[in-house]
């Protein structure tokens, strides 16, 4: 069942429907609100649409950076795991071939 959750972003009320808990939806809305308010304060008098688009771009950039970092970590750990497996295989081999 989809939850209807009311949030406020930059003074505007939005009703979100989804599976998120009210707490989670509230945290997301608060983050978006914070990003938009920061941009609005630094950009001065620009339309709310422009602020929303800039906030979306900034949040997308954060997401892409986190995904890239995650990918690098996964590759590093996969390589380390493979090296450990190779090392264990060599150490456990009863008939090492030199």
PDB file of C-alpha atoms in Angstrom:
ATOM      1  CA  UNK A   1       0.000   0.000   0.000  1.00  0.00           C
ATOM      2  CA  UNK A   2       1.320   3.427  -0.909  1.00  0.00           C
ATOM      3  CA  UNK A   3       1.710   5.960   1.881  1.00  0.00           C
ATOM      4  CA  UNK A   4       0.617   9.565   1.340  1.00  0.00           C
ATOM      5  CA  UNK A   5       3.153  11.783   3.079  1.00  0.00           C
ATOM      6  CA  UNK A   6       3.014  15.552   3.254  1.00  0.00           C
ATOM      7  CA  UNK A   7       6.303  17.458   3.117  1.00  0.00           C
ATOM      8  CA  UNK A   8       7.304  21.080   2.671  1.00  0.00           C
ATOM      9  CA  UNK A   9      10.106  22.286   0.444  1.00  0.00           C
ATOM     10  CA  UNK A  10      10.855  26.009   0.221  1.00  0.00           C
ATOM     11  CA  UNK A  11       7.515  26.834   1.769  1.00  0.00           C
ATOM     12  CA  UNK A  12       5.506  24.752  -0.676  1.00  0.00           C
ATOM     13  CA  UNK A  13       3.461  21.756   0.381  1.00  0.00           C
ATOM     14  CA  UNK A  14       3.863  18.482  -1.519  1.00  0.00           C
ATOM     15  CA  UNK A  15       2.073  15.182  -1.010  1.00  0.00           C
ATOM     16  CA  UNK A  16       4.310  12.234  -1.827  1.00  0.00           C
ATOM     17  CA  UNK A  17       2.922   8.770  -2.450  1.00  0.00           C
ATOM     18  CA  UNK A  18       5.194   5.791  -2.092  1.00  0.00           C
ATOM     19  CA  UNK A  19       6.522   3.087   0.172  1.00  0.00           C
ATOM     20  CA  UNK A  20       8.852   5.356   2.147  1.00  0.00           C
ATOM     21  CA  UNK A  21       8.258   5.919   5.826  1.00  0.00           C
ATOM     22  CA  UNK A  22       7.247   9.426   6.862  1.00  0.00           C
ATOM     23  CA  UNK A  23      10.631   9.809   8.578  1.00  0.00           C
ATOM     24  CA  UNK A  24      12.567   8.861   5.456  1.00  0.00           C
ATOM     25  CA  UNK A  25      10.466  11.082   3.202  1.00  0.00           C
ATOM     26  CA  UNK A  26      10.907  13.904   5.701  1.00  0.00           C
ATOM     27  CA  UNK A  27      14.695  13.513   5.653  1.00  0.00           C
ATOM     28  CA  UNK A  28      14.726  13.570   1.853  1.00  0.00           C
ATOM     29  CA  UNK A  29      12.507  16.637   1.721  1.00  0.00           C
ATOM     30  CA  UNK A  30      14.615  18.394   4.359  1.00  0.00           C
ATOM     31  CA  UNK A  31      17.765  17.710   2.333  1.00  0.00           C
ATOM     32  CA  UNK A  32      16.220  19.045  -0.884  1.00  0.00           C
ATOM     33  CA  UNK A  33      14.863  22.043   1.024  1.00  0.00           C
ATOM     34  CA  UNK A  34      18.311  22.765   2.470  1.00  0.00           C
ATOM     35  CA  UNK A  35      19.984  22.534  -0.939  1.00  0.00           C
ATOM     36  CA  UNK A  36      17.408  24.800  -2.550  1.00  0.00           C
ATOM     37  CA  UNK A  37      17.610  27.376   0.230  1.00  0.00           C
ATOM     38  CA  UNK A  38      21.411  27.496  -0.007  1.00  0.00           C
ATOM     39  CA  UNK A  39      21.230  28.047  -3.753  1.00  0.00           C
ATOM     40  CA  UNK A  40      18.483  30.614  -3.430  1.00  0.00           C
ATOM     41  CA  UNK A  41      20.490  32.567  -0.853  1.00  0.00           C
ATOM     42  CA  UNK A  42      23.655  32.545  -2.951  1.00  0.00           C
ATOM     43  CA  UNK A  43      22.003  33.127  -6.329  1.00  0.00           C
ATOM     44  CA  UNK A  44      19.762  35.972  -5.277  1.00  0.00           C
ATOM     45  CA  UNK A  45      16.537  36.650  -7.127  1.00  0.00           C
ATOM     46  CA  UNK A  46      16.093  33.719  -9.489  1.00  0.00           C
ATOM     47  CA  UNK A  47      12.981  31.712 -10.213  1.00  0.00           C
ATOM     48  CA  UNK A  48      12.105  28.753  -8.043  1.00  0.00           C
ATOM     49  CA  UNK A  49      12.294  26.581 -11.162  1.00  0.00           C
ATOM     50  CA  UNK A  50      15.906  27.624 -11.762  1.00  0.00           C
ATOM     51  CA  UNK A  51      16.747  26.958  -8.118  1.00  0.00           C
ATOM     52  CA  UNK A  52      15.085  23.528  -8.332  1.00  0.00           C
ATOM     53  CA  UNK A  53      17.009  22.621 -11.496  1.00  0.00           C
ATOM     54  CA  UNK A  54      20.325  23.754  -9.990  1.00  0.00           C
ATOM     55  CA  UNK A  55      19.589  21.808  -6.805  1.00  0.00           C
ATOM     56  CA  UNK A  56      18.733  18.727  -8.869  1.00  0.00           C
ATOM     57  CA  UNK A  57      22.021  19.049 -10.765  1.00  0.00           C
ATOM     58  CA  UNK A  58      24.009  19.414  -7.534  1.00  0.00           C
ATOM     59  CA  UNK A  59      22.288  16.406  -5.983  1.00  0.00           C
ATOM     60  CA  UNK A  60      22.850  14.376  -9.172  1.00  0.00           C
ATOM     61  CA  UNK A  61      26.542  15.303  -9.052  1.00  0.00           C
ATOM     62  CA  UNK A  62      26.734  14.074  -5.444  1.00  0.00           C
ATOM     63  CA  UNK A  63      25.036  10.824  -6.461  1.00  0.00           C
ATOM     64  CA  UNK A  64      27.420  10.243  -9.373  1.00  0.00           C
ATOM     65  CA  UNK A  65      30.467  10.873  -7.159  1.00  0.00           C
ATOM     66  CA  UNK A  66      29.208   8.392  -4.570  1.00  0.00           C
ATOM     67  CA  UNK A  67      28.527   5.794  -7.275  1.00  0.00           C
ATOM     68  CA  UNK A  68      32.038   6.249  -8.705  1.00  0.00           C
ATOM     69  CA  UNK A  69      33.588   5.916  -5.234  1.00  0.00           C
ATOM     70  CA  UNK A  70      31.510   2.783  -4.604  1.00  0.00           C
ATOM     71  CA  UNK A  71      32.661   1.278  -7.908  1.00  0.00           C
ATOM     72  CA  UNK A  72      36.318   1.978  -7.079  1.00  0.00           C
ATOM     73  CA  UNK A  73      35.928   0.434  -3.627  1.00  0.00           C
ATOM     74  CA  UNK A  74      34.247  -2.659  -5.076  1.00  0.00           C
ATOM     75  CA  UNK A  75      37.061  -3.090  -7.602  1.00  0.00           C
ATOM     76  CA  UNK A  76      39.693  -2.660  -4.879  1.00  0.00           C
ATOM     77  CA  UNK A  77      38.030  -5.197  -2.587  1.00  0.00           C
ATOM     78  CA  UNK A  78      37.496  -7.681  -5.415  1.00  0.00           C
ATOM     79  CA  UNK A  79      41.195  -7.474  -6.293  1.00  0.00           C
ATOM     80  CA  UNK A  80      42.226  -7.892  -2.649  1.00  0.00           C
ATOM     81  CA  UNK A  81      39.867 -10.850  -2.225  1.00  0.00           C
ATOM     82  CA  UNK A  82      41.239 -12.466  -5.367  1.00  0.00           C
ATOM     83  CA  UNK A  83      44.811 -11.972  -4.133  1.00  0.00           C
ATOM     84  CA  UNK A  84      43.933 -13.511  -0.762  1.00  0.00           C
ATOM     85  CA  UNK A  85      42.295 -16.505  -2.440  1.00  0.00           C
ATOM     86  CA  UNK A  86      45.401 -17.005  -4.578  1.00  0.00           C
ATOM     87  CA  UNK A  87      47.639 -16.761  -1.514  1.00  0.00           C
ATOM     88  CA  UNK A  88      45.523 -19.226   0.464  1.00  0.00           C
ATOM     89  CA  UNK A  89      45.412 -21.629  -2.472  1.00  0.00           C
ATOM     90  CA  UNK A  90      49.206 -21.582  -2.759  1.00  0.00           C
ATOM     91  CA  UNK A  91      49.680 -22.066   0.985  1.00  0.00           C
ATOM     92  CA  UNK A  92      47.195 -24.929   1.180  1.00  0.00           C
ATOM     93  CA  UNK A  93      48.501 -26.776  -1.884  1.00  0.00           C
ATOM     94  CA  UNK A  94      50.086 -30.010  -0.553  1.00  0.00           C
ATOM     95  CA  UNK A  95      52.255 -30.377  -3.662  1.00  0.00           C
ATOM     96  CA  UNK A  96      53.590 -26.953  -4.595  1.00  0.00           C
ATOM     97  CA  UNK A  97      55.080 -26.772  -8.041  1.00  0.00           C
ATOM     98  CA  UNK A  98      58.023 -24.422  -8.110  1.00  0.00           C
TER      99      UNK A  98
END
